[in-house]
C-alpha cells in the first residue's frame, strides 16, 4: 500500500489566483492511498521544501506528487529534496498546474480548479506505479577527439592536451590552420594571421598528448558520452585506398568551421563570370601577396595595380528572399580592414564600401572602424548595388544611395564581394555521423542558446568555432576554450551517472521477433539468439519509447512510464466526470 | 470532485493530448508562460517522443470517453530522437484506418507538429481542435453505447 503525499503550490497568486487551492486539497485528501495533502505559498522556497521533507519523514510517505509549475522548472529541486531525506528521487512526480492550467485559463476559475484536480489525480495514477531507480553508471574514457583543425580546433585540442588529456585531431586538408592560412592581417591591430596561427599549429604538431591525422575524415561513430568509438579514414596520398583506424574517446569537438557562399550564386554582381569580381578570402590572398612582395595590390585579370576598388557588403547575407537570411557578422569588420590595408598598400587608390549597416559588435572595433573611415578616407555608400558589368577593362556598377536617394554609377577595376559565411561543406555528413543537430541554415545547434552554448544536442559532442555561427577569431578562440573547459569538467569524473528512465524487456513476453532492433535510433536493441529474447543496452538507450510502441507483444516498457501508467492517466482524463458545465470563454 | 447541482448545457468536447517532451510539451509550457488563453477541454499526457504514441493509447482514450485526441510532436527533422515523429505519422495513418473500421470518424485524431517556441501555435491548435470536435458532436462510441 502506497502512502502518497500531495503538495500543491500557490506560486503566490500565479496558481492560487485561478485555482481554488484549498478546495483541491480537500478533494485530493479523499483519494485512495493519499496519506497527506497540503498547499503552501511557495513550495520551491526553502521553507516549502522543508515542509515537504518534514512530511516525508513524519508521515512515512512513499511517493510524492508536487503540483506546481512545469516539471521542466523544478522537478530536480523536489527530487533532490526527497533524496535528502532518504526517499528515492524517482518516486517524485510533478503535476503541471501552472503553465498548463492556471496560466492558460485565467478567466475560468471553476474549470481551472477542476482541471488542476484532474491533473493531480492522473499524476497520482502514474506515481503510484513508479519504481525506485538508481542512476546508471558508465565509465569515462578520458581522451578527446577534435574534428577540424582551424584556429577553433587547434585551440580546443591544445587546451585539452595541456591539461594532460590525450587528444586526437582529425583534419581533412593536408595542412592544419583552416581559413587563417588565407588571411593576411587581422582587425583591429593588424597582427599577421600567421603570427597568431603558426606558433599554435607548431605546438599542436609537437605536443606529446596530441595525435594528428591530416588528410583524414571521420567515417563512422558509435557509442555514447564517455565511450565513443570513432573510425578515422586517412587518404595515403598515393591514390591507394584510405587507411582506417578506430579511436576510443570520451568526448568529441565539432570545429569544422565555415566556407564562403559561392560568388557564382551572385550572378547580378558578375560573380564567377568576371575575373575581377572576387570574394573576401581571394582579396586576403592579394593583400598577402602585396605584403610578401613589397608591391601594390594587383588585380587577378591582368596583374595591374588597382586604383578603384568597390567592396560590396552583405553579398548574399540578410536577404531571406534570394540568399541567406542571417547576418554573417564578420564581413563589416574585415571589409573595413581590407579597405584600410588597401589604402596603405596602394597610395592614391580609392576605396568605396557599399553597405546596408555597419555592424561593429566586437571589442574595440567601432573605434577601429571610425578611425579608418576618418583617417584613411574610405567612402561608405549606403544602398544595394543592383548590377555589375564589364566595360572594356573596367567594371561598372549601379547603386542607389538610400540616404540621399541619388542614383550612383561607379567605375572600378576590382570588386570585392563580402559573401555570406556558410557552414563548411560536408557539415550534413558530420551532423548525421555525430548526431549533432544543425539549424535551418546548417550551423551546428547548441543545446541551449543562453545556458548551454557549447554543447550539441548529443551528450558528449561539443561545438567550437564558426561552424556553430559566424565568428571572428576572438570569439572563436573564446568558444574553443569554453568547450575545452566543459570537456575537462566531464573528464573530472571517473564515471557518469545516466538517467535510468530507459527501456526494459520482459523476457517472458518477448518473442525475439527483432522488430525493435531497426526501430531504435541508437542501436540499443539486440536480439540475444541464445537467450531467446531482445536485450537493451541501457547506456545507449535514450528512453524515446519508439521500440515500446512498436513491440507487438508489449514485451518492452519504459521504466516509470510504462503502458499501465500511461493508461492510468488516460483513464482519469477520458473518463472524467462533470464536464457538462465546462464553459468556454475563449 | 464533487460538483454543485448543474443544469445540462451544450456539449463540451473532451480532448486528450499526447505531447512529446522536447517540442510540443515545451511549446504548451510556453503558451502558459506567455499567458495564451485556450479552451480548458484539453488534458495533457506527457510522452518522451511522439514516436512513443501507441495505437492502444489513442483507442483507450476514445473508448473511455474522449471525443478527440491530439498528438503533438516536433517538426519533421527536429525530433530529439531523430525520427520519432515520422514513426508517429506512419502509426497515425494506420490508426485512422482502424478507427474507420470501428465506425469512428478518423477526423477525431489530430497529429500536429508544434515546436518548443510555438506557444501561440499550441494555443491556436487547441482552439482549432476543440471547435472542430465540438462541431462533430460527441464521440460515436458514446452515442452508439447510449443508444
Ligand atoms: C575574408 C575574411 C577575412 C577575415 N578576417 C578576419 C580578421 O581580420 N580578424 C578576425 O578575427 N577574423 C577574421 N575572419 C574570420 C576568421 O576566418 C574566423 O574567425 C576563423 O577562421 C574561424 O575559425 P574556425 O576554426 O572556426 O574555422 P575554419 O578556419 O574554417 O577551420 C575549420 C577547419 O576544419 C576543417 N574541416 C571542415 N570540415 C571538416 C571535416 N568534415 N572533417 C575534418 N576537417 C574538417 C577545415 O578543413 C578547416 O581546417 C575573416 C574571415 C574572412 C572570410
Ligand atoms: S557583418 Fe555586416 S556585411 Fe556581413 S552580413 Fe552582417 S551586416 Fe552584412
Ligand atoms: S519487438 Fe518486442 S517481442 Fe519483438 S524482439 Fe523486440 S521486445 Fe521482443
Ligand atoms: S526506448 Fe528508444 S532508445 Fe531506448 S531502446 Fe527503445 S527505441 Fe532505443
Ligand atoms: S522528441 Fe518530439 S517528436 Fe520525437
PDB file of C-alpha atoms in Angstrom, chain A residues 177-351:
ATOM      1  CA  UNK A 177      45.043  26.052 -39.727  1.00  0.00           C
ATOM      2  CA  UNK A 178      41.814  26.478 -41.685  1.00  0.00           C
ATOM      3  CA  UNK A 179      40.952  29.926 -43.009  1.00  0.00           C
ATOM      4  CA  UNK A 180      43.651  31.678 -41.033  1.00  0.00           C
ATOM      5  CA  UNK A 181      46.117  30.286 -43.565  1.00  0.00           C
ATOM      6  CA  UNK A 182      44.457  32.506 -46.154  1.00  0.00           C
ATOM      7  CA  UNK A 183      44.096  35.719 -44.133  1.00  0.00           C
ATOM      8  CA  UNK A 184      46.762  38.447 -44.330  1.00  0.00           C
ATOM      9  CA  UNK A 185      46.439  40.691 -41.271  1.00  0.00           C
ATOM     10  CA  UNK A 186      43.714  40.764 -38.669  1.00  0.00           C
ATOM     11  CA  UNK A 187      41.465  43.501 -37.355  1.00  0.00           C
ATOM     12  CA  UNK A 188      41.716  45.508 -35.167  1.00  0.00           C
ATOM     13  CA  UNK A 189      45.528  45.570 -34.621  1.00  0.00           C
ATOM     14  CA  UNK A 190      46.796  44.274 -37.982  1.00  0.00           C
ATOM     15  CA  UNK A 191      48.593  41.370 -36.406  1.00  0.00           C
ATOM     16  CA  UNK A 192      49.522  38.981 -39.227  1.00  0.00           C
ATOM     17  CA  UNK A 193      47.228  35.946 -39.112  1.00  0.00           C
ATOM     18  CA  UNK A 194      50.301  33.777 -39.395  1.00  0.00           C
ATOM     19  CA  UNK A 195      51.689  35.242 -36.172  1.00  0.00           C
ATOM     20  CA  UNK A 196      48.541  34.014 -34.442  1.00  0.00           C
ATOM     21  CA  UNK A 197      48.412  30.667 -36.177  1.00  0.00           C
ATOM     22  CA  UNK A 198      51.975  29.438 -36.684  1.00  0.00           C
ATOM     23  CA  UNK A 199      53.078  29.080 -33.030  1.00  0.00           C
ATOM     24  CA  UNK A 200      49.871  27.309 -32.109  1.00  0.00           C
ATOM     25  CA  UNK A 201      49.989  24.995 -35.116  1.00  0.00           C
ATOM     26  CA  UNK A 202      53.559  24.086 -34.257  1.00  0.00           C
ATOM     27  CA  UNK A 203      52.677  23.486 -30.600  1.00  0.00           C
ATOM     28  CA  UNK A 204      49.914  21.160 -31.731  1.00  0.00           C
ATOM     29  CA  UNK A 205      52.136  19.177 -34.085  1.00  0.00           C
ATOM     30  CA  UNK A 206      54.802  18.755 -31.388  1.00  0.00           C
ATOM     31  CA  UNK A 207      52.542  18.059 -28.426  1.00  0.00           C
ATOM     32  CA  UNK A 208      53.174  14.653 -26.844  1.00  0.00           C
ATOM     33  CA  UNK A 209      49.477  14.296 -25.965  1.00  0.00           C
ATOM     34  CA  UNK A 210      48.241  15.036 -29.477  1.00  0.00           C
ATOM     35  CA  UNK A 211      47.734  12.547 -32.280  1.00  0.00           C
ATOM     36  CA  UNK A 212      47.207  14.452 -35.519  1.00  0.00           C
ATOM     37  CA  UNK A 213      45.607  12.937 -38.601  1.00  0.00           C
ATOM     38  CA  UNK A 214      45.654  15.231 -41.629  1.00  0.00           C
ATOM     39  CA  UNK A 215      44.033  14.402 -44.992  1.00  0.00           C
ATOM     40  CA  UNK A 216      41.598  12.486 -42.804  1.00  0.00           C
ATOM     41  CA  UNK A 217      37.910  12.328 -42.094  1.00  0.00           C
ATOM     42  CA  UNK A 218      35.596  10.715 -39.584  1.00  0.00           C
ATOM     43  CA  UNK A 219      33.708   7.902 -41.309  1.00  0.00           C
ATOM     44  CA  UNK A 220      31.758   6.199 -38.511  1.00  0.00           C
ATOM     45  CA  UNK A 221      30.810   6.919 -34.915  1.00  0.00           C
ATOM     46  CA  UNK A 222      29.401   4.522 -32.359  1.00  0.00           C
ATOM     47  CA  UNK A 223      28.866   4.656 -28.620  1.00  0.00           C
ATOM     48  CA  UNK A 224      27.829   7.448 -26.318  1.00  0.00           C
ATOM     49  CA  UNK A 225      29.169  10.110 -23.971  1.00  0.00           C
ATOM     50  CA  UNK A 226      32.296   8.888 -22.219  1.00  0.00           C
ATOM     51  CA  UNK A 227      32.576   5.921 -24.603  1.00  0.00           C
ATOM     52  CA  UNK A 228      32.656   6.789 -28.272  1.00  0.00           C
ATOM     53  CA  UNK A 229      34.289   4.638 -30.955  1.00  0.00           C
ATOM     54  CA  UNK A 230      35.277   6.830 -33.870  1.00  0.00           C
ATOM     55  CA  UNK A 231      36.512   5.491 -37.175  1.00  0.00           C
ATOM     56  CA  UNK A 232      39.024   7.775 -38.901  1.00  0.00           C
ATOM     57  CA  UNK A 233      39.968   7.296 -42.547  1.00  0.00           C
ATOM     58  CA  UNK A 234      43.233   8.771 -43.839  1.00  0.00           C
ATOM     59  CA  UNK A 235      43.982   9.330 -47.517  1.00  0.00           C
ATOM     60  CA  UNK A 236      47.504   7.907 -48.016  1.00  0.00           C
ATOM     61  CA  UNK A 237      48.055  10.422 -50.824  1.00  0.00           C
ATOM     62  CA  UNK A 238      49.285   7.815 -53.330  1.00  0.00           C
ATOM     63  CA  UNK A 239      45.918   7.030 -54.854  1.00  0.00           C
ATOM     64  CA  UNK A 240      45.601   3.907 -52.721  1.00  0.00           C
ATOM     65  CA  UNK A 241      42.619   3.093 -50.533  1.00  0.00           C
ATOM     66  CA  UNK A 242      42.179   5.083 -47.305  1.00  0.00           C
ATOM     67  CA  UNK A 243      43.705   3.659 -44.138  1.00  0.00           C
ATOM     68  CA  UNK A 244      41.165   3.387 -41.360  1.00  0.00           C
ATOM     69  CA  UNK A 245      41.624   3.117 -37.608  1.00  0.00           C
ATOM     70  CA  UNK A 246      39.290   3.312 -34.640  1.00  0.00           C
ATOM     71  CA  UNK A 247      39.865   5.725 -31.786  1.00  0.00           C
ATOM     72  CA  UNK A 248      38.218   5.323 -28.383  1.00  0.00           C
ATOM     73  CA  UNK A 249      37.321   8.701 -26.909  1.00  0.00           C
ATOM     74  CA  UNK A 250      35.010  10.148 -24.260  1.00  0.00           C
ATOM     75  CA  UNK A 251      34.194  13.481 -25.890  1.00  0.00           C
ATOM     76  CA  UNK A 252      34.123  14.952 -29.395  1.00  0.00           C
ATOM     77  CA  UNK A 253      34.561  18.558 -30.532  1.00  0.00           C
ATOM     78  CA  UNK A 254      32.983  19.663 -33.813  1.00  0.00           C
ATOM     79  CA  UNK A 255      35.102  22.544 -35.137  1.00  0.00           C
ATOM     80  CA  UNK A 256      34.596  22.187 -38.868  1.00  0.00           C
ATOM     81  CA  UNK A 257      34.349  25.930 -39.471  1.00  0.00           C
ATOM     82  CA  UNK A 258      32.868  27.671 -42.473  1.00  0.00           C
ATOM     83  CA  UNK A 259      33.023  28.299 -46.183  1.00  0.00           C
ATOM     84  CA  UNK A 260      32.075  31.365 -48.159  1.00  0.00           C
ATOM     85  CA  UNK A 261      28.856  31.453 -50.143  1.00  0.00           C
ATOM     86  CA  UNK A 262      29.982  30.889 -53.756  1.00  0.00           C
ATOM     87  CA  UNK A 263      30.389  34.099 -55.799  1.00  0.00           C
ATOM     88  CA  UNK A 264      28.747  32.142 -58.653  1.00  0.00           C
ATOM     89  CA  UNK A 265      25.453  32.484 -56.744  1.00  0.00           C
ATOM     90  CA  UNK A 266      25.661  36.267 -57.114  1.00  0.00           C
ATOM     91  CA  UNK A 267      25.174  36.499 -60.874  1.00  0.00           C
ATOM     92  CA  UNK A 268      23.884  40.082 -60.702  1.00  0.00           C
ATOM     93  CA  UNK A 269      27.347  41.107 -59.494  1.00  0.00           C
ATOM     94  CA  UNK A 270      29.075  39.123 -62.227  1.00  0.00           C
ATOM     95  CA  UNK A 271      30.266  36.556 -59.690  1.00  0.00           C
ATOM     96  CA  UNK A 272      32.009  33.645 -61.405  1.00  0.00           C
ATOM     97  CA  UNK A 273      31.883  35.387 -64.797  1.00  0.00           C
ATOM     98  CA  UNK A 274      34.050  38.478 -64.336  1.00  0.00           C
ATOM     99  CA  UNK A 275      37.625  37.696 -63.257  1.00  0.00           C
ATOM    100  CA  UNK A 276      37.931  40.915 -61.254  1.00  0.00           C
ATOM    101  CA  UNK A 277      34.857  40.186 -59.116  1.00  0.00           C
ATOM    102  CA  UNK A 278      36.225  38.177 -56.193  1.00  0.00           C
ATOM    103  CA  UNK A 279      35.335  37.193 -52.626  1.00  0.00           C
ATOM    104  CA  UNK A 280      36.892  38.344 -49.368  1.00  0.00           C
ATOM    105  CA  UNK A 281      39.286  35.445 -48.959  1.00  0.00           C
ATOM    106  CA  UNK A 282      40.589  35.927 -52.502  1.00  0.00           C
ATOM    107  CA  UNK A 283      41.223  39.572 -51.631  1.00  0.00           C
ATOM    108  CA  UNK A 284      43.090  38.482 -48.475  1.00  0.00           C
ATOM    109  CA  UNK A 285      45.305  36.490 -50.844  1.00  0.00           C
ATOM    110  CA  UNK A 286      46.000  39.618 -52.955  1.00  0.00           C
ATOM    111  CA  UNK A 287      46.849  41.542 -49.773  1.00  0.00           C
ATOM    112  CA  UNK A 288      49.141  38.764 -48.584  1.00  0.00           C
ATOM    113  CA  UNK A 289      50.991  38.781 -51.933  1.00  0.00           C
ATOM    114  CA  UNK A 290      51.374  42.515 -51.672  1.00  0.00           C
ATOM    115  CA  UNK A 291      52.869  42.322 -48.181  1.00  0.00           C
ATOM    116  CA  UNK A 292      55.147  39.477 -49.180  1.00  0.00           C
ATOM    117  CA  UNK A 293      56.479  41.096 -52.361  1.00  0.00           C
ATOM    118  CA  UNK A 294      56.517  44.654 -51.101  1.00  0.00           C
ATOM    119  CA  UNK A 295      54.406  45.644 -54.089  1.00  0.00           C
ATOM    120  CA  UNK A 296      50.979  47.218 -54.504  1.00  0.00           C
ATOM    121  CA  UNK A 297      47.823  45.108 -54.586  1.00  0.00           C
ATOM    122  CA  UNK A 298      47.296  43.825 -58.123  1.00  0.00           C
ATOM    123  CA  UNK A 299      44.095  42.575 -59.717  1.00  0.00           C
ATOM    124  CA  UNK A 300      43.723  38.979 -60.917  1.00  0.00           C
ATOM    125  CA  UNK A 301      42.818  39.517 -64.597  1.00  0.00           C
ATOM    126  CA  UNK A 302      45.901  41.374 -65.838  1.00  0.00           C
ATOM    127  CA  UNK A 303      48.060  41.908 -62.748  1.00  0.00           C
ATOM    128  CA  UNK A 304      47.655  45.706 -62.882  1.00  0.00           C
ATOM    129  CA  UNK A 305      47.890  47.596 -59.557  1.00  0.00           C
ATOM    130  CA  UNK A 306      44.355  48.564 -58.570  1.00  0.00           C
ATOM    131  CA  UNK A 307      43.229  52.206 -58.350  1.00  0.00           C
ATOM    132  CA  UNK A 308      39.480  51.974 -57.708  1.00  0.00           C
ATOM    133  CA  UNK A 309      38.044  49.157 -55.612  1.00  0.00           C
ATOM    134  CA  UNK A 310      34.419  48.679 -54.591  1.00  0.00           C
ATOM    135  CA  UNK A 311      33.620  46.404 -51.659  1.00  0.00           C
ATOM    136  CA  UNK A 312      30.042  45.112 -51.506  1.00  0.00           C
ATOM    137  CA  UNK A 313      28.937  44.096 -48.021  1.00  0.00           C
ATOM    138  CA  UNK A 314      26.090  41.702 -47.207  1.00  0.00           C
ATOM    139  CA  UNK A 315      26.610  39.853 -50.508  1.00  0.00           C
ATOM    140  CA  UNK A 316      24.170  37.020 -50.011  1.00  0.00           C
ATOM    141  CA  UNK A 317      23.565  37.837 -46.326  1.00  0.00           C
ATOM    142  CA  UNK A 318      20.442  39.410 -44.837  1.00  0.00           C
ATOM    143  CA  UNK A 319      18.434  38.558 -47.912  1.00  0.00           C
ATOM    144  CA  UNK A 320      15.838  35.957 -46.933  1.00  0.00           C
ATOM    145  CA  UNK A 321      14.124  36.064 -50.334  1.00  0.00           C
ATOM    146  CA  UNK A 322      17.122  35.239 -52.502  1.00  0.00           C
ATOM    147  CA  UNK A 323      20.013  34.118 -50.353  1.00  0.00           C
ATOM    148  CA  UNK A 324      20.737  33.759 -46.617  1.00  0.00           C
ATOM    149  CA  UNK A 325      18.533  35.422 -44.007  1.00  0.00           C
ATOM    150  CA  UNK A 326      21.169  35.949 -41.331  1.00  0.00           C
ATOM    151  CA  UNK A 327      23.945  38.473 -40.771  1.00  0.00           C
ATOM    152  CA  UNK A 328      27.364  36.917 -41.319  1.00  0.00           C
ATOM    153  CA  UNK A 329      28.815  39.071 -38.517  1.00  0.00           C
ATOM    154  CA  UNK A 330      32.457  39.249 -39.608  1.00  0.00           C
ATOM    155  CA  UNK A 331      32.239  40.898 -43.015  1.00  0.00           C
ATOM    156  CA  UNK A 332      31.573  44.501 -41.930  1.00  0.00           C
ATOM    157  CA  UNK A 333      34.798  44.412 -39.985  1.00  0.00           C
ATOM    158  CA  UNK A 334      37.036  42.583 -42.421  1.00  0.00           C
ATOM    159  CA  UNK A 335      35.756  44.771 -45.267  1.00  0.00           C
ATOM    160  CA  UNK A 336      36.711  47.863 -43.325  1.00  0.00           C
ATOM    161  CA  UNK A 337      40.094  46.305 -42.571  1.00  0.00           C
ATOM    162  CA  UNK A 338      40.625  45.352 -46.209  1.00  0.00           C
ATOM    163  CA  UNK A 339      39.754  48.846 -47.448  1.00  0.00           C
ATOM    164  CA  UNK A 340      42.124  50.336 -44.920  1.00  0.00           C
ATOM    165  CA  UNK A 341      45.007  47.975 -45.767  1.00  0.00           C
ATOM    166  CA  UNK A 342      44.391  48.626 -49.459  1.00  0.00           C
ATOM    167  CA  UNK A 343      44.728  52.370 -48.926  1.00  0.00           C
ATOM    168  CA  UNK A 344      48.003  51.685 -47.105  1.00  0.00           C
ATOM    169  CA  UNK A 345      49.364  49.428 -49.825  1.00  0.00           C
ATOM    170  CA  UNK A 346      48.239  51.399 -52.891  1.00  0.00           C
ATOM    171  CA  UNK A 347      48.668  55.078 -52.025  1.00  0.00           C
ATOM    172  CA  UNK A 348      46.327  57.270 -54.029  1.00  0.00           C
ATOM    173  CA  UNK A 349      43.821  54.500 -54.728  1.00  0.00           C
ATOM    174  CA  UNK A 350      40.144  54.902 -53.942  1.00  0.00           C
ATOM    175  CA  UNK A 351      38.061  52.518 -51.820  1.00  0.00           C
TER     176      UNK A 351
END
